[in-house]
Structures are given as C-alpha cells and as structure tokens.
Short mmCIF file of C-alpha atoms in Angstrom, two decimals:
data_model
loop_
_atom_site.label_atom_id
_atom_site.label_comp_id
_atom_site.label_asym_id
_atom_site.label_seq_id
_atom_site.Cartn_x
_atom_site.Cartn_y
_atom_site.Cartn_z
CA MET D 14 124.41 135.88 91.89
CA ALA D 15 123.13 132.93 89.83
CA ARG D 16 124.62 134.54 86.68
CA GLN D 17 127.95 134.87 88.41
CA LYS D 18 127.97 131.19 89.40
CA ILE D 19 127.07 130.11 85.89
CA TYR D 20 129.87 132.33 84.52
CA GLU D 21 132.38 130.70 86.94
CA ALA D 22 131.16 127.23 85.93
CA ALA D 23 131.57 128.09 82.26
CA ILE D 24 135.12 129.42 82.84
CA GLY D 25 136.00 126.25 84.78
CA PHE D 26 134.52 124.10 82.05
CA ALA D 27 136.43 125.94 79.28
CA LEU D 28 139.85 125.64 81.12
CA GLY D 29 139.21 121.97 81.97
CA ALA D 30 138.16 121.32 78.36
CA ILE D 31 141.47 122.78 77.17
CA GLY D 32 143.55 120.47 79.36
CA GLY D 33 141.41 117.44 78.61
CA SER D 34 141.34 118.08 74.85
CA ILE D 35 145.11 118.27 74.51
CA MET D 36 145.36 115.02 76.49
CA GLY D 37 142.87 113.37 74.24
CA ALA D 38 144.56 114.76 71.10
CA THR D 39 147.62 112.65 71.85
CA GLU D 40 145.62 109.39 71.80
CA ASP D 41 145.47 108.83 68.08
CA PRO D 42 149.11 109.63 67.24
CA VAL D 43 150.32 107.42 70.03
CA TYR D 44 147.96 104.61 68.93
CA ARG D 45 149.14 104.86 65.30
CA THR D 46 152.78 104.83 66.40
CA MET D 47 152.10 101.81 68.56
CA ARG D 48 150.52 100.02 65.62
CA ALA D 49 153.65 100.79 63.57
CA MET D 50 155.92 99.51 66.34
CA THR D 51 153.97 96.27 66.58
CA SER D 52 154.23 95.40 62.92
CA SER D 53 155.94 92.20 61.90
CA ALA D 54 159.16 93.84 60.83
CA GLN D 55 159.49 95.78 64.08
CA LEU D 56 158.80 92.69 66.14
CA ILE D 57 161.59 90.59 64.66
CA PRO D 58 164.32 91.58 67.23
CA LEU D 59 161.87 90.82 70.06
CA LEU D 60 160.83 87.50 68.61
CA ASP D 61 164.48 86.48 68.09
CA ASP D 62 165.47 87.27 71.70
CA ILE D 63 162.42 86.21 73.65
CA LYS D 64 163.73 82.66 73.68
CA SER D 65 166.91 83.83 75.45
CA VAL D 66 165.52 86.14 78.10
CA GLY D 67 162.06 84.55 78.44
CA ALA D 68 158.66 86.11 78.48
CA LEU D 69 159.10 87.51 82.03
CA GLY D 70 162.49 88.93 81.14
CA LEU D 71 161.22 90.52 77.96
CA GLY D 72 158.30 92.08 79.74
CA ALA D 73 160.39 93.40 82.63
CA LEU D 74 163.07 94.65 80.24
CA MET D 75 160.65 96.47 77.92
CA GLY D 76 158.81 97.94 80.91
CA ALA D 77 161.93 99.15 82.61
CA THR D 78 163.31 100.62 79.38
CA ALA D 79 160.08 102.47 78.51
CA LEU D 80 159.70 103.91 81.99
CA THR D 81 163.32 104.92 81.97
CA ILE D 82 162.89 106.82 78.76
CA ALA D 83 159.83 108.56 80.16
CA MET D 84 161.48 109.53 83.46
CA THR D 85 164.75 110.63 81.81
CA SER D 86 163.08 112.78 79.23
CA VAL D 87 161.00 114.51 81.89
CA VAL D 88 164.05 115.20 84.04
CA ALA D 89 165.93 116.48 81.03
CA GLY D 90 163.16 118.88 80.35
CA VAL D 91 163.00 120.00 84.00
CA VAL D 92 166.78 120.64 84.04
CA MET D 93 166.59 122.60 80.89
CA ALA D 94 163.74 124.68 82.22
CA ALA D 95 165.58 125.22 85.50
CA VAL D 96 168.74 126.41 83.64
CA ILE D 97 166.70 128.84 81.50
CA ALA D 98 164.82 130.16 84.55
CA SER D 99 168.06 130.45 86.58
CA VAL D 100 169.76 132.39 83.81
CA PHE D 101 166.66 134.59 83.44
CA VAL D 102 166.71 135.33 87.18
CA THR D 103 170.39 135.89 87.64
CA THR D 104 170.80 138.17 84.62
CA LYS D 105 168.31 140.57 86.09
CA SER D 106 170.60 143.08 87.87
CA CYS D 107 167.70 144.71 89.73
CA GLY D 108 165.60 141.59 90.33
CA ILE D 109 162.54 140.58 88.40
CA PRO D 110 159.58 142.97 88.15
CA HIS D 111 156.24 141.33 88.54
CA THR D 112 155.45 142.06 84.90
CA ASP D 113 158.39 139.92 83.81
CA TYR D 114 157.17 136.76 85.62
CA ALA D 115 155.09 135.76 82.64
CA SER D 116 158.07 135.83 80.29
CA LEU D 117 160.11 133.90 82.90
CA TRP D 118 157.63 131.01 83.13
CA ALA D 119 156.90 131.14 79.42
CA SER D 120 160.53 130.81 78.45
CA ALA D 121 161.29 128.21 81.09
CA GLY D 122 158.17 126.16 80.20
CA LEU D 123 158.87 126.33 76.46
CA ALA D 124 162.50 125.16 77.04
CA GLY D 125 161.32 122.36 79.33
CA ILE D 126 158.76 120.96 77.00
CA ILE D 127 161.08 121.18 73.96
CA GLY D 128 163.84 119.53 76.07
CA THR D 129 161.55 116.71 77.08
CA THR D 130 160.47 116.11 73.50
CA LEU D 131 163.98 116.17 72.04
CA SER D 132 165.46 113.96 74.76
CA GLY D 133 162.58 111.51 74.43
CA ALA D 134 163.09 111.26 70.69
CA THR D 135 166.88 110.83 71.13
CA LEU D 136 166.61 108.15 73.75
CA ALA D 137 163.91 106.21 71.89
CA PHE D 138 165.95 106.34 68.64
CA SER D 139 169.00 105.16 70.57
CA ILE D 140 167.08 102.27 72.06
CA GLU D 141 165.73 101.31 68.67
CA VAL D 142 169.29 101.22 67.22
CA ILE D 143 170.58 99.15 70.17
CA VAL D 144 167.76 96.59 69.85
CA ASN D 145 168.08 96.21 66.09
CA ASN D 146 171.86 95.75 66.27
CA TYR D 147 172.49 94.00 69.62
CA GLY D 148 169.15 92.61 70.65
CA MET D 149 167.73 92.33 74.18
CA THR D 150 171.15 91.50 75.61
CA GLY D 151 172.54 94.77 74.30
CA LEU D 152 169.47 96.62 75.68
CA LEU D 153 170.00 95.00 79.07
CA CYS D 154 173.65 96.05 79.18
CA ALA D 155 172.76 99.61 78.05
CA LEU D 156 170.15 99.84 80.77
CA VAL D 157 172.56 98.59 83.46
CA ILE D 158 175.32 100.94 82.40
CA PHE D 159 172.98 103.90 82.33
CA SER D 160 171.68 103.05 85.81
CA ILE D 161 175.26 102.79 87.19
CA LEU D 162 176.33 106.04 85.67
CA LYS D 163 173.45 108.11 86.92
CA PRO D 164 174.44 108.52 90.59
CA PRO D 165 178.00 109.76 89.83
CA LEU D 166 176.64 112.09 87.21
CA ARG D 167 174.20 113.42 89.75
CA LEU D 168 177.04 114.47 92.06
CA VAL D 169 178.95 116.14 89.21
CA PHE D 170 175.86 117.98 88.04
CA ARG D 171 174.98 119.27 91.51
CA ILE D 172 178.58 120.58 92.02
CA LEU D 173 178.56 122.37 88.66
CA TRP D 174 175.11 123.76 89.35
CA GLU D 175 175.95 125.07 92.79
CA GLN D 176 179.19 126.70 91.59
CA GLY D 177 177.55 128.32 88.61
CA GLU D 178 174.68 129.55 90.71
CA ALA D 179 177.02 131.03 93.35
CA CYS D 180 179.14 132.82 90.76
CA CYS D 181 176.17 134.32 88.97
CA ASN D 182 174.44 135.62 92.15
CA GLN D 183 177.62 136.89 93.69
CA SER D 184 178.78 138.87 90.62
CA ILE D 185 175.35 140.46 90.12
CA TRP D 186 174.68 141.61 93.67
CA GLU D 187 178.33 142.62 94.30
CA VAL D 188 178.08 145.08 91.36
CA GLU D 189 174.79 146.47 92.77
CA LYS D 190 176.21 146.85 96.23
CA HIS D 191 179.45 148.33 94.98
CA GLN D 192 177.62 150.97 92.92
CA LEU D 193 175.52 151.98 95.94
CA GLU D 194 178.56 152.09 98.15
CA ILE D 195 180.32 154.42 95.75
CA ALA D 196 177.28 156.68 95.47
CA GLU D 197 176.96 156.82 99.26
CA MET D 198 180.63 157.57 99.70
CA GLN D 199 180.49 160.33 97.13
CA GLN D 200 177.46 161.86 98.81
CA ARG D 201 179.27 161.84 102.19
CA GLU D 202 182.33 163.46 100.68
CA ARG D 203 180.25 166.23 99.16
CA VAL D 204 178.50 166.88 102.49
CA ALA D 205 181.89 167.04 104.24
CA VAL D 206 183.16 169.53 101.69
CA GLN D 207 180.14 171.62 101.99
CA MET D 208 180.38 171.66 105.75
CA GLU D 209 184.05 172.71 105.57
CA GLU D 210 183.20 175.54 103.12
CA LYS D 211 180.34 176.63 105.43
CA ILE D 212 182.78 176.80 108.40
CA LEU D 213 185.28 178.77 106.37
CA THR D 214 182.75 181.22 105.24
CA ILE D 215 181.60 181.79 108.80
CA LYS D 216 185.20 182.30 109.97
CA ASN D 217 185.86 184.78 107.13
CA GLY D 218 182.68 186.64 107.96
CA THR D 219 181.16 186.09 104.51
CA ASN D 220 178.04 184.10 105.27
CA ALA D 221 176.09 182.72 102.37
CA SER D 222 172.36 183.29 102.07
CA ASP D 223 170.10 180.97 104.12
CA THR D 224 168.00 180.23 101.07
CA GLU D 225 171.02 178.85 99.22
CA ASP D 226 171.99 176.75 102.17
CA MET D 227 168.52 175.44 102.57
CA MET D 228 168.39 174.42 98.92
CA THR D 229 171.76 172.72 99.09
CA TRP D 230 170.90 170.74 102.21
CA ALA D 231 167.46 169.80 100.86
CA ALA D 232 169.07 168.45 97.65
CA GLU D 233 171.57 166.46 99.67
CA ARG D 234 168.83 165.09 101.88
CA LYS D 235 166.81 163.95 98.88
CA LEU D 236 169.86 162.34 97.35
CA ARG D 237 170.61 160.54 100.65
CA GLU D 238 167.01 159.36 100.91
CA GLY D 239 167.17 158.20 97.38
CA ILE D 240 170.22 156.08 98.06
CA GLU D 241 168.59 154.58 101.17
CA ARG D 242 165.49 153.69 99.13
CA ARG D 243 167.62 152.08 96.49
CA LYS D 244 169.45 150.05 99.10
CA MET D 245 166.22 148.95 100.73
CA LEU D 246 164.62 148.15 97.35
CA ASN D 247 167.70 146.18 96.23
CA GLU D 248 167.70 144.25 99.46
CA GLU D 249 164.03 143.36 98.95
CA LYS D 250 164.59 142.36 95.34
CA GLU D 251 167.70 140.36 96.32
CA ILE D 252 165.69 138.44 98.94
CA GLU D 253 162.87 137.84 96.31
CA GLN D 254 165.43 136.70 93.71
CA ARG D 255 167.22 134.46 96.10
CA THR D 256 163.95 132.94 97.23
CA LEU D 257 162.95 132.24 93.61
CA GLN D 258 166.41 130.91 92.82
CA GLU D 259 166.30 128.62 95.83
CA TRP D 260 162.90 127.25 94.69
CA ILE D 261 164.32 126.63 91.20
CA SER D 262 167.37 124.93 92.73
CA THR D 263 165.16 122.76 94.98
CA VAL D 264 163.05 121.65 91.96
CA MET D 265 166.12 120.89 89.87
CA ILE D 266 167.91 118.95 92.64
CA LYS D 267 164.81 116.96 93.49
CA TYR D 268 164.40 115.84 89.85
CA VAL D 269 168.11 115.08 89.39
CA ASP D 270 167.88 112.84 92.50
CA PHE D 271 164.74 111.35 90.96
CA LEU D 272 166.62 110.54 87.79
CA ALA D 273 169.59 109.08 89.65
CA PHE D 274 167.69 106.65 91.91
CA SER D 275 164.12 106.03 90.81
CA GLY D 276 165.18 103.73 87.90
CA ILE D 277 167.30 101.48 90.07
CA PRO D 278 164.42 99.23 91.44
CA MET D 279 162.87 98.52 88.02
CA THR D 280 166.35 97.95 86.47
CA LEU D 281 167.04 95.37 89.18
CA VAL D 282 163.81 93.60 88.31
CA ALA D 283 164.70 93.56 84.62
CA VAL D 284 168.25 92.25 85.40
CA VAL D 285 167.03 89.43 87.67
CA THR D 286 164.33 88.20 85.27
CA SER D 287 166.59 88.49 82.22
CA LEU D 288 169.39 86.60 83.92
CA PHE D 289 166.97 83.76 84.75
CA GLY D 290 166.05 83.69 81.08
CA LEU D 291 169.67 83.73 79.86
CA PHE D 292 170.47 80.75 82.13
CA GLY D 293 167.53 78.74 80.78
CA TYR D 294 165.00 79.32 83.56
CA GLY D 295 162.86 81.92 81.80
CA GLY D 296 159.66 79.90 82.23
CA HIS D 297 160.37 78.24 85.57
CA GLU D 298 158.19 78.89 88.55
CA SER D 299 161.21 79.97 90.59
CA VAL D 300 161.49 83.03 88.46
CA PHE D 301 158.00 84.23 89.49
CA ILE D 302 158.80 83.50 93.20
CA ALA D 303 162.18 85.37 93.02
CA LEU D 304 160.56 88.30 91.17
CA LEU D 305 157.67 88.62 93.57
CA ALA D 306 160.05 88.45 96.60
CA LEU D 307 162.32 91.08 95.04
CA VAL D 308 159.44 93.46 94.36
CA ALA D 309 158.04 93.01 97.86
CA ILE D 310 161.41 93.54 99.59
CA MET D 311 162.37 96.63 97.57
CA GLY D 312 158.87 98.14 97.76
CA TYR D 313 158.68 97.60 101.52
CA SER D 314 162.15 99.03 102.08
CA LEU D 315 161.42 102.14 100.09
CA LEU D 316 157.97 102.83 101.59
CA LYS D 317 159.20 102.13 105.13
CA SER D 318 161.77 104.94 104.97
CA SER D 319 161.10 107.65 107.59
CA ASP D 320 162.16 110.23 105.05
CA LEU D 321 159.97 109.25 102.07
CA LYS D 322 161.30 111.01 99.07
CA PHE D 323 159.68 111.74 95.72
CA TRP D 324 162.01 109.34 93.87
CA MET D 325 161.15 106.61 96.34
CA LEU D 326 157.45 106.96 95.68
CA VAL D 327 157.80 107.00 91.89
CA GLY D 328 160.45 104.29 92.10
CA CYS D 329 157.87 102.04 93.82
CA MET D 330 155.37 102.86 91.14
CA GLY D 331 157.87 102.04 88.44
CA LEU D 332 158.77 98.86 90.24
CA LEU D 333 155.09 97.77 90.46
CA ALA D 334 154.50 98.73 86.77
CA THR D 335 157.49 96.71 85.62
CA PHE D 336 156.24 93.71 87.61
CA ILE D 337 152.76 93.97 86.09
CA ILE D 338 154.14 94.32 82.60
CA ALA D 339 156.25 91.19 83.10
CA MET D 340 153.21 89.30 84.39
CA LEU D 341 151.02 90.44 81.54
CA THR D 342 153.67 89.37 79.02
CA LEU D 343 153.87 85.90 80.54
CA HIS D 344 150.11 85.64 80.73
CA ALA D 345 149.76 86.55 77.01
CA GLY D 346 151.89 83.56 76.02
CA GLN D 347 149.94 81.25 78.30
CA GLU D 348 146.63 82.40 76.83
CA VAL D 349 147.75 81.16 73.43
CA VAL D 350 148.33 77.69 74.77
CA GLN D 351 144.97 77.66 76.49
CA ARG D 352 143.22 78.92 73.31
CA VAL D 353 144.89 76.34 71.10
CA MET D 354 144.03 73.47 73.52
CA HIS D 355 140.45 74.69 73.75
CA LYS D 356 140.04 74.79 69.95
CA LYS D 357 141.85 71.59 69.02
CA GLY D 358 141.63 69.65 72.22
CA ILE D 359 145.28 68.78 71.78
CA ALA D 360 148.57 70.61 72.07
CA GLY D 361 148.90 71.08 68.31
CA LYS D 362 152.15 71.57 66.43
CA ARG D 363 154.76 72.61 68.91
CA SER D 364 156.66 75.02 66.67
CA ASP D 365 153.45 76.85 65.61
CA ILE D 366 152.34 77.17 69.18
CA GLU D 367 155.70 78.50 70.30
CA ALA D 368 155.70 81.07 67.48
CA GLN D 369 152.23 82.22 68.49
CA MET D 370 153.22 82.42 72.09
CA ASN D 371 156.31 84.43 71.35
CA ARG D 372 154.44 86.85 69.11
CA SER D 373 151.64 87.31 71.67
CA SER D 374 154.10 87.91 74.46
CA ALA D 375 156.12 90.36 72.36
CA LEU D 376 152.99 92.25 71.40
CA GLU D 377 151.86 92.45 75.02
CA ALA D 378 155.26 93.53 76.28
CA LEU D 379 155.54 96.31 73.79
CA THR D 380 152.04 97.70 74.05
CA THR D 381 151.83 97.60 77.84
CA ALA D 382 155.24 99.13 78.14
CA ILE D 383 154.27 102.02 75.89
CA PHE D 384 151.01 102.48 77.75
CA ALA D 385 152.85 102.47 81.10
CA ALA D 386 155.38 105.01 79.80
CA LYS D 387 152.54 107.26 78.62
CA LEU D 388 150.86 107.10 82.03
CA CYS D 389 154.23 107.82 83.71
CA GLN D 390 154.88 110.81 81.39
CA LEU D 391 151.39 112.13 81.93
CA GLY D 392 151.68 111.81 85.73
CA LEU D 393 155.15 113.46 85.84
CA GLY D 394 153.93 116.28 83.65
CA ALA D 395 150.97 116.80 86.06
CA THR D 396 153.50 116.82 88.94
CA ILE D 397 155.02 119.90 87.29
CA GLY D 398 151.75 121.56 86.22
CA GLY D 399 150.06 121.29 89.64
CA PRO D 400 152.71 123.11 91.65
CA LEU D 401 153.09 125.73 88.96
CA MET D 402 149.40 126.44 89.12
CA ARG D 403 149.48 126.59 92.95
CA HIS D 404 152.66 128.45 93.64
CA ALA D 405 154.16 130.11 90.61
CA ALA D 406 152.49 131.25 87.45
CA GLY D 407 148.89 130.79 88.48
CA GLY D 408 145.78 131.71 86.50
CA TYR D 409 145.02 130.13 83.19
CA LYS D 410 148.44 130.74 81.67
CA VAL D 411 149.83 127.34 82.59
CA ILE D 412 146.82 125.46 81.21
CA VAL D 413 146.59 127.40 77.99
CA GLY D 414 150.32 127.78 77.44
CA ALA D 415 151.17 124.09 77.99
CA ALA D 416 148.24 123.03 75.80
CA ALA D 417 149.31 125.41 72.98
CA VAL D 418 152.94 124.24 73.03
CA ALA D 419 151.82 120.59 73.15
CA GLY D 420 149.60 121.13 70.16
CA ALA D 421 152.34 122.80 68.18
CA LEU D 422 154.80 119.98 69.07
CA LEU D 423 152.20 117.40 68.10
CA VAL D 424 151.97 118.97 64.68
CA GLY D 425 155.75 119.25 64.44
CA VAL D 426 156.23 115.60 65.29
CA GLU D 427 153.76 114.51 62.70
CA ILE D 428 155.55 116.61 60.07
CA LEU D 429 158.93 115.38 61.00
CA SER D 430 157.95 111.70 61.48
CA PRO D 431 159.75 110.51 58.32
CA ILE D 432 162.96 111.96 59.73
CA LEU D 433 162.45 110.75 63.30
CA GLY D 434 161.62 107.20 62.38
CA ILE D 435 159.32 104.97 64.44
CA GLY D 436 161.44 104.94 67.58
CA GLY D 437 162.18 108.65 67.52
CA LYS D 438 158.60 109.51 66.83
CA ALA D 439 157.41 107.37 69.81
CA GLY D 440 159.87 109.11 72.14
CA ALA D 441 158.92 112.55 70.85
CA LEU D 442 155.23 111.77 71.40
CA LEU D 443 156.03 110.86 75.01
CA GLY D 444 157.41 114.39 75.35
CA VAL D 445 154.17 115.73 73.91
CA VAL D 446 152.21 113.61 76.39
CA GLY D 447 154.30 115.12 79.20
CA ALA D 448 153.40 118.63 77.94
CA SER D 449 149.76 117.61 77.95
CA GLY D 450 150.24 116.32 81.44
CA VAL D 451 151.35 119.81 82.53
CA SER D 452 148.15 121.29 81.16
CA VAL D 453 145.92 118.57 82.68
CA GLY D 454 147.73 118.77 85.99
CA ALA D 455 147.33 122.55 86.11
CA ALA D 456 143.66 122.14 85.29
CA ALA D 457 143.25 119.56 88.03
CA ALA D 458 144.97 121.89 90.53
CA MET D 459 142.72 124.69 89.36
CA ALA D 460 139.62 122.55 89.86
CA ARG D 461 140.86 121.59 93.32
CA ARG D 462 141.29 125.28 94.31
CA CYS D 463 138.08 126.64 92.88
CA SER D 464 136.09 128.81 95.22
CA SER D 465 132.75 127.34 94.18
CA TRP D 466 131.54 123.77 93.64
CA LEU D 467 130.02 124.74 90.31
CA ARG D 468 133.34 125.79 88.87
CA THR D 469 134.98 122.65 90.26
CA LEU D 470 132.34 120.52 88.64
CA GLY D 471 132.60 122.55 85.42
CA ALA D 472 136.35 122.00 85.29
CA VAL D 473 136.07 118.22 85.96
CA ALA D 474 133.35 117.90 83.39
CA GLY D 475 135.39 119.91 80.90
CA MET D 476 138.47 117.76 81.33
CA PHE D 477 136.49 114.55 80.94
CA ILE D 478 134.39 115.65 77.97
CA GLY D 479 137.33 117.25 76.25
CA ALA D 480 139.39 114.09 76.61
CA LEU D 481 136.58 111.94 75.30
CA VAL D 482 135.83 114.16 72.35
CA MET D 483 139.38 114.54 71.19
CA GLY D 484 140.35 110.97 72.28
CA ASP D 485 138.96 107.56 71.50
CA TRP D 486 135.76 107.54 73.66
CA HIS D 487 137.17 105.01 76.02
CA ILE D 488 135.63 106.00 79.31
CA VAL D 489 137.64 103.64 81.58
CA LYS D 490 141.03 104.64 80.02
CA THR D 491 140.15 108.29 80.08
CA GLY D 492 139.07 108.09 83.68
CA LEU D 493 142.24 106.30 84.63
CA GLN D 494 144.45 108.92 82.94
CA LEU D 495 142.54 111.80 84.54
CA THR D 496 142.75 110.12 87.97
CA ILE D 497 146.53 109.67 87.62
CA ALA D 498 146.90 113.31 86.47
CA TYR D 499 144.94 114.44 89.53
CA VAL D 500 146.87 112.37 92.03
CA PHE D 501 150.26 113.48 90.64
CA ALA D 502 149.09 117.10 90.42
CA MET D 503 148.31 117.07 94.13
CA THR D 504 151.63 115.48 94.99
CA ASN D 505 154.21 117.86 96.47
CA ALA D 506 157.47 116.68 94.82
CA PHE D 507 159.39 119.69 95.99
#
C-alpha cells in the first residue's frame, strides 16, 4: 500500500514537472526578446510619441495592444483547432471509434498551437510595422478599427460556421440512412418474393424441403437483424458525433464571442487616456480621475450582469491590467523626478529630466505590457488545457503532448528569429507560452482531480520545481504564474 502511494506521488511529480518545466523554459527566450525590444533603437518610436499621448496614454495603449495580441492569437488557435476537429468528426461516415479520439485531439491540438503561434507572430509583426511608420497615433487608430470590426465579423463567422456544419452533418448521415433504407427495402422485397414462391409451390403441389425453407428464413432473419443492429449502431454513433460536434461548436462560439467583446473595455481605456494626451492633458490629474471612474463603471457593469459570461470576466481582467500598466508607466516617470531631486536637491536640467522620464516610462510600459500579455496567454492556455484534461482527452496525453509541441515550437522560433524579426519573435513566443499554458493547465487539473493527497502534492511540487529549475529561480513570479494557471484551469469557459 505504501509503495503504491509512493508510485502515485512519483507519477504526479513527473507529470507536474513536465508542465512546470515547459513553462519555465519560456522564461529565458521571452526575457531576451524583451531586452531586445527595450533597446535604444526600438524605443525611439515610443520616445517620440510619449509627448503626444502622455505617460498614461502610452501605458494604456501598450497594455491594450499587448493583451489584444494575446487574446486574438489564442482565439485564432482555438478556431483553427475547432475547424480541424469538426472536419475530423464530420468526415467519419460511421462516427469516431474510441481508438481515433487520440488522433482527433492530437491533430486539433497541433493545429491550435501552430495557429496561435503564427497569428501571434503575424499580429506582433504588424504592430511593429505600424508603430515604426505611423507611431502611437497609428497604433491607436488600428486598435480602434480592429475593435469596431470584430463584432460584425463575429456574426459573419457564426453564420458561415453553422451553415458549413449543417451541410457536413446532413450529407454524411443522409448517405448512411439512405444506404440502410435501400438495404432494408431490398430485404423486404426478397422476403415478399420468397413468400409468393412458397405460396405458388404449395398451390402446385410441389412443396420444397423444410430444411431448405428453414435455411432460407434463417438467412433472412440474420440479415434483418444485421440491418437493425446497423441502424441502432449508427443512431448511437450519430448521437455521439452530434454531442461532440455540439461541444466543439460551443467552444468555438464562446471564444469567438470572447474575441469580439473582451477587448472593448481595455480599448476604451486606451482611447480615453490617449485622447487626453493628444489634447495636451496627458499629465493632468483629471486624466487619472476620468480613467479611474471609467474602469470602475465598466468593471461594475460587467460583473453585475446576471448572465456573467467568460468574455466579461476576462474583459474585466484585461481592463484592470490595462489600468495597472498605465499607472505603472506614469509612476516610472515620476520616480525619475524624485530620484533626481533627492540626489541633486534641485530640479536639474529640465530637458535631461524629461528625457529620463520619457525613457523610464517607455521602458515600464513595454516591459509590463509584455509581462501582462504573457500572463494572459498562460491563463488562456490553461483555460483550454484544464477542460481538455477533465472532459475530453484525459490522462497524461494533454500534458505531455502540449509540452512536446511547445518545446518544438520554441526551438523553431529560435531558429527562425532572424526571419521573424523582434516583433514577430515576440508574438510567436506568446503562442509558445499559450502552448505551455495548456500543459500547465492540464497538470493543474490533474492535480486537482488526483485520488490521493500524495499525488496532488507530488504534482504541485513537480510543477513548482520544474518551473524554477528551467526558469529564472524567481519564486514570487513563478508562484504567481502557477496560481494564474490553476485559477484559469478551474474556470469553466464553456
């Protein structure tokens, strides 16, 4: 008994260590990319435009943009995975045998993770081009246009999805039913002919042997029973397939709604603060008051809803994160003034102080926005990994599979970094973080469902130690990331 408990704890530790290790493995690449993005050359567009939008506007705009990239890339991956899974399901004319579920989830998961990485790289590269050519004003316009276009695109996508889904399911099961109806009709015609022949033989006085009749009727009975079994089996498989298809559709629709609406609150915050800055009130106290009131009103309105949806919850988190990033950006510039006054006892040269303030604010806006986007991506990945572990694939396959794909993508991103550029690499790494979030979320769900406390403790210890060993040995940051992964993994987004 004691050996069995130790074995369970070791299995839990190993699975937890896999999830924690892949999460920790993303720390160093993300940190190096962040260092490259905060170099002097990369900060020039931010330093040029911080005077126009203000420190608060810059922080809110960078935070909203980074979180939008993270959320959009995750939804793109989920949509791609849902399409692959739907095609896999609907192309099975006789349903999906249990042995094919592994290939279903493997193909869908691989498509989702690759889709997330590619979309993240594309979006980040596009943002880098916009900022370098059009500055913060261009970025603000792009963010607003994207937020306006998402709700109409959601309706179009839902209509196309429902029509395609209905056509695929209808064609497949109509063929199956038509084939069974033909077989059943042919069997009835044969029985009718045999009965007519039997009646004629009796009338003519030439009765066939009883043994021959028995064999004929037995063969027809077996054929009829076979048709009935096929009909029953097809009905069961149709119900099973439709249930799975409905679950896939529910997941896809939830995430499309999440994409359409969750970014609106943080976009509004970025617009309000940037407009204050553009009109010359970027550092005025009224901006802080208006921003705080806007965050409070929108957050209260969303959380007060009787039908609290997933996008509302994540929208409030994004809203709060954008507010915090804006405050940290403003505070970083104010710290420069306090430090200079403390050292020199006087204000110092105004131009030098302003340059230091702008640089400090830009650095803070960029680094905190990237960190927030990483936490968002990790949490959303865990939101996928947790339910998959509980309801769908189960076992260790989600943990190991997501970790393996994330590791392969991490190597691929490092190899292709000269082609991707700094912005593209940053977006692609966010996709890798999302894949690691799937693994960590599945490990957290596994730890929650363990039958013994030893296995639960082993899984938790494995995640924490694996993240520390492969990461940067920052206990607080690692604990924060694991906590977020656990909370999101336990969230039922569907």
